Amino acid sequence: MKITFLGGGNMAAALIGGLIEKGFSAGDLQAVDLSAESRERLAARFGVRTVESLDDAALACDVLVLAVKPQQMKAALAPLAGRLGRQIVISIAAGLRLADIGRWLGGYSQLVRCMPNTPALIGAGVTGLYADPSVDEAGREAAGRVLSAVGSIVWIADEARMDAVTAVSGSGPAYVFHFIESLEAAGRALGFDEQQARRFALDTTLGAARLAAASEESPAVLRERVTSKGGTTQAALESLAASGWHDAMLAAVAAAEARGRELGDELGKD
């Protein structure tokens, strides 16, 4: 399977690196990027072919990954209209809907929309994917192989739910970073130095996530097991409940989803 990346940013680099680690040949991967610096970096790091613009060799691929910023996508796709055959085109641009991408490509429909998150940069991401109904099982499998190179994947049946994917997992790392930041600040307030507070916050978060991932029990059950009646954890959780933390989290994710829909409307304008 030959894969071309339109755009050579961090996510493209992560995908290329992940694919090579999973056995793909560098000769089957290539990147198209206007930035000479990006091209040189990708070529030096991975040994892949890099070019400034889409030539016939770059278009002779099975999968074309659109790793372009959403605001630049329309202009980037203009030279492609009418030049595609049966390539599976994967968009990793946040907010952009397949109907708009397909229209900019001159009515092309072999499209997959996905939303990886930033842990994909270290191969630990989770990606939600939605395929246009015209994409067959082989096309879905190809898209899944590409995104599985940087973590787990979850297929979504309705594109309208992609805004929810963005809100929960796409923006999710920021929520976790904010929690770590707050837990670290609490540690410093209780007298730990910066290094100690960060180590406690980071390793506690990492360890709890690994335990939750390895356990057959739900996070709610795991939480209950840590919470002794009348103990320190109960006091902390009661304080969080009194502050409205749970409802605030739900409202925050809902706000992210709503903003995703707004961005889709804005980015899809001709």
XYZ file of C-alpha atoms in Angstrom:
270
model
C 0.000 0.000 0.000
C 1.457 3.330 -1.088
C 0.633 6.366 1.036
C 1.137 10.041 0.265
C 0.891 12.760 2.894
C -0.214 16.218 1.819
C 1.440 18.252 4.555
C 4.506 17.450 6.615
C 3.650 18.647 10.112
C 3.958 16.851 13.428
C 0.986 14.535 12.911
C 2.202 13.505 9.469
C 5.626 12.790 10.945
C 4.054 10.720 13.729
C 2.042 8.694 11.209
C 5.044 8.125 8.958
C 7.157 7.028 11.920
C 4.408 4.772 13.227
C 3.866 3.144 9.843
C 7.575 2.428 9.436
C 7.680 0.909 12.932
C 4.807 -1.363 11.905
C 6.695 -2.655 8.896
C 5.884 -0.240 6.084
C 8.739 0.502 3.728
C 9.949 4.086 3.523
C 9.774 3.639 -0.238
C 5.993 3.289 -0.031
C 5.606 6.585 1.832
C 6.018 10.121 0.549
C 5.191 13.610 1.695
C 4.227 16.779 -0.141
C 4.976 20.025 1.671
C 5.663 23.594 0.651
C 8.179 23.996 3.460
C 11.710 23.026 2.457
C 12.570 22.666 6.143
C 9.762 20.152 6.685
C 10.750 18.182 3.589
C 14.379 18.019 4.640
C 13.432 16.953 8.170
C 11.144 14.132 7.000
C 13.605 12.884 4.401
C 16.502 12.887 6.872
C 14.545 11.270 9.684
C 12.607 8.601 7.786
C 14.176 8.301 4.341
C 10.900 8.991 2.563
C 10.508 10.820 -0.736
C 9.475 14.442 -0.280
C 8.349 16.938 -2.917
C 7.131 20.516 -2.961
C 3.981 19.870 -4.996
C 1.831 16.911 -6.004
C 3.433 15.294 -9.023
C 2.378 12.134 -10.843
C 4.494 9.946 -8.551
C 2.887 11.417 -5.445
C -0.571 10.859 -6.919
C 0.239 7.245 -7.751
C -0.807 6.175 -4.264
C -3.494 4.046 -2.675
C -4.101 6.425 0.221
C -3.783 10.204 0.310
C -3.641 11.690 3.808
C -4.667 15.334 4.079
C -2.497 16.660 6.912
C -3.166 20.306 6.096
C -4.469 22.972 8.454
C -8.253 23.356 8.103
C -7.996 27.000 7.077
C -5.621 26.058 4.247
C -7.461 22.974 3.013
C -9.594 24.518 0.286
C -6.591 26.112 -1.417
C -4.497 22.962 -0.986
C -7.149 20.789 -2.644
C -7.813 23.068 -5.617
C -4.994 21.547 -7.750
C -6.358 18.044 -7.017
C -9.876 18.478 -8.401
C -10.405 15.994 -11.212
C -6.990 14.323 -10.764
C -7.932 11.545 -8.356
C -8.790 8.004 -9.357
C -9.765 5.567 -6.610
C -7.441 6.684 -3.837
C -8.793 6.656 -0.310
C -8.495 10.247 0.889
C -8.149 10.640 4.656
C -8.679 14.032 6.240
C -7.196 14.689 9.668
C -8.255 18.343 9.603
C -10.403 19.245 12.607
C -13.910 20.459 11.855
C -13.959 19.963 8.084
C -16.878 17.881 6.837
C -16.579 15.343 4.070
C -19.252 17.072 1.969
C -17.088 20.195 1.814
C -13.878 18.293 1.096
C -15.623 16.272 -1.590
C -16.999 19.427 -3.190
C -13.559 21.063 -3.231
C -12.239 17.907 -4.911
C -14.801 18.177 -7.697
C -17.350 15.723 -6.325
C -14.963 13.049 -5.046
C -16.439 10.648 -2.490
C -13.759 8.092 -1.515
C -13.263 9.991 1.710
C -12.564 9.215 5.356
C -12.655 11.816 8.097
C -10.732 11.235 11.286
C -9.738 12.974 14.491
C -6.551 11.751 16.180
C -5.416 13.385 19.394
C -1.999 14.642 20.429
C -0.861 11.476 22.266
C -0.669 10.058 18.731
C 2.638 11.934 18.551
C 4.104 9.236 20.826
C 2.029 6.364 19.415
C -0.495 6.474 22.263
C -3.415 8.253 20.613
C -6.996 7.332 19.957
C -8.622 8.238 16.657
C -12.275 8.435 15.723
C -12.968 7.694 12.052
C -15.978 8.125 9.781
C -16.086 6.863 6.188
C -18.321 8.093 3.395
C -20.856 5.355 2.542
C -19.169 4.902 -0.849
C -15.977 3.650 0.812
C -15.877 -0.151 0.739
C -14.512 -2.497 3.391
C -11.065 -2.553 1.801
C -10.966 1.240 1.914
C -12.007 1.278 5.559
C -9.364 -1.307 6.350
C -6.697 0.779 4.620
C -7.685 3.898 6.568
C -7.715 1.908 9.782
C -4.199 0.586 9.126
C -2.888 4.109 8.646
C -4.376 5.542 11.841
C -3.655 2.410 13.897
C 0.007 3.280 13.433
C -0.338 5.935 16.146
C -2.740 4.271 18.593
C -6.207 2.783 18.838
C -9.093 3.550 16.486
C -12.868 3.807 16.898
C -15.192 3.819 13.887
C -18.155 6.204 14.062
C -21.368 5.440 12.143
C -22.637 9.027 11.870
C -20.439 11.930 10.785
C -22.452 14.274 13.003
C -20.847 12.483 15.958
C -17.378 13.538 14.852
C -17.846 16.831 16.689
C -18.376 14.745 19.827
C -15.197 12.796 19.056
C -13.345 16.091 18.871
C -14.895 17.259 22.140
C -14.147 14.075 24.099
C -10.872 12.691 22.738
C -9.535 15.398 20.433
C -9.685 18.077 23.120
C -9.470 15.509 25.911
C -5.692 15.655 26.437
C -6.040 19.340 27.347
C -8.529 18.410 30.075
C -6.070 15.844 31.445
C -3.162 18.299 31.258
C -5.295 20.830 33.123
C -6.023 18.227 35.823
C -2.304 17.428 36.155
C -1.553 21.140 36.327
C -4.133 21.606 39.108
C -2.970 18.556 41.072
C 0.615 19.799 40.821
C -0.444 23.234 42.073
C -2.233 21.586 45.007
C 0.942 19.670 45.852
C 2.983 22.861 45.869
C 0.378 24.529 48.073
C 0.840 21.692 50.552
C 4.582 22.267 50.730
C 6.186 20.097 48.047
C 8.759 21.680 45.785
C 8.031 21.972 42.069
C 9.860 18.786 41.086
C 8.200 16.711 43.805
C 4.731 18.086 43.079
C 5.079 17.397 39.357
C 6.307 13.856 39.917
C 3.404 13.075 42.251
C 0.885 14.586 39.806
C 2.295 12.971 36.657
C 2.893 9.503 38.046
C -0.432 9.425 39.868
C -2.284 10.313 36.664
C -0.283 7.887 34.545
C -0.616 5.058 37.031
C -4.357 5.550 37.493
C -4.893 5.590 33.716
C -2.847 2.422 33.270
C -4.773 0.712 36.073
C -8.097 1.723 34.522
C -6.953 0.463 31.108
C -5.804 -2.875 32.549
C -8.821 -3.452 34.770
C -12.074 -5.141 33.806
C -13.835 -2.896 36.313
C -15.329 0.474 35.379
C -13.656 3.709 36.494
C -16.593 4.225 38.851
C -15.878 0.918 40.633
C -12.161 1.691 40.805
C -12.969 5.095 42.310
C -15.208 3.500 44.919
C -12.457 1.087 45.910
C -10.110 3.966 46.678
C -12.788 5.778 48.678
C -13.003 4.632 52.297
C -16.041 5.768 54.230
C -15.163 8.834 56.260
C -11.628 8.902 54.831
C -9.468 11.428 53.040
C -10.588 10.497 49.512
C -14.243 10.828 50.453
C -13.560 14.295 51.842
C -11.863 15.304 48.605
C -14.594 13.876 46.381
C -17.320 15.544 48.424
C -15.503 18.845 47.986
C -15.336 18.294 44.223
C -19.045 17.444 44.115
C -19.927 20.550 46.123
C -17.950 22.691 43.661
C -19.952 21.285 40.744
C -16.909 19.655 39.158
C -18.876 16.847 37.453
C -21.424 19.189 35.875
C -18.664 21.590 34.879
C -16.898 18.759 33.039
C -20.054 17.828 31.151
C -20.654 21.472 30.253
C -17.075 21.897 29.061
C -17.266 18.940 26.676
C -20.667 20.106 25.418
C -19.169 23.543 24.733
C -16.352 21.938 22.748
C -18.846 19.940 20.681
C -20.925 23.044 19.955
C -17.829 24.944 18.890
C -16.899 22.069 16.608
C -20.206 22.390 14.789
C -19.688 26.135 14.454
C -16.201 25.625 13.038
C -17.558 23.130 10.546
C -20.036 25.748 9.303
C -17.329 28.407 9.103
C -14.653 26.261 7.454
C -17.033 24.811 4.877
C -18.025 28.140 3.389
C -17.079 28.703 -0.262
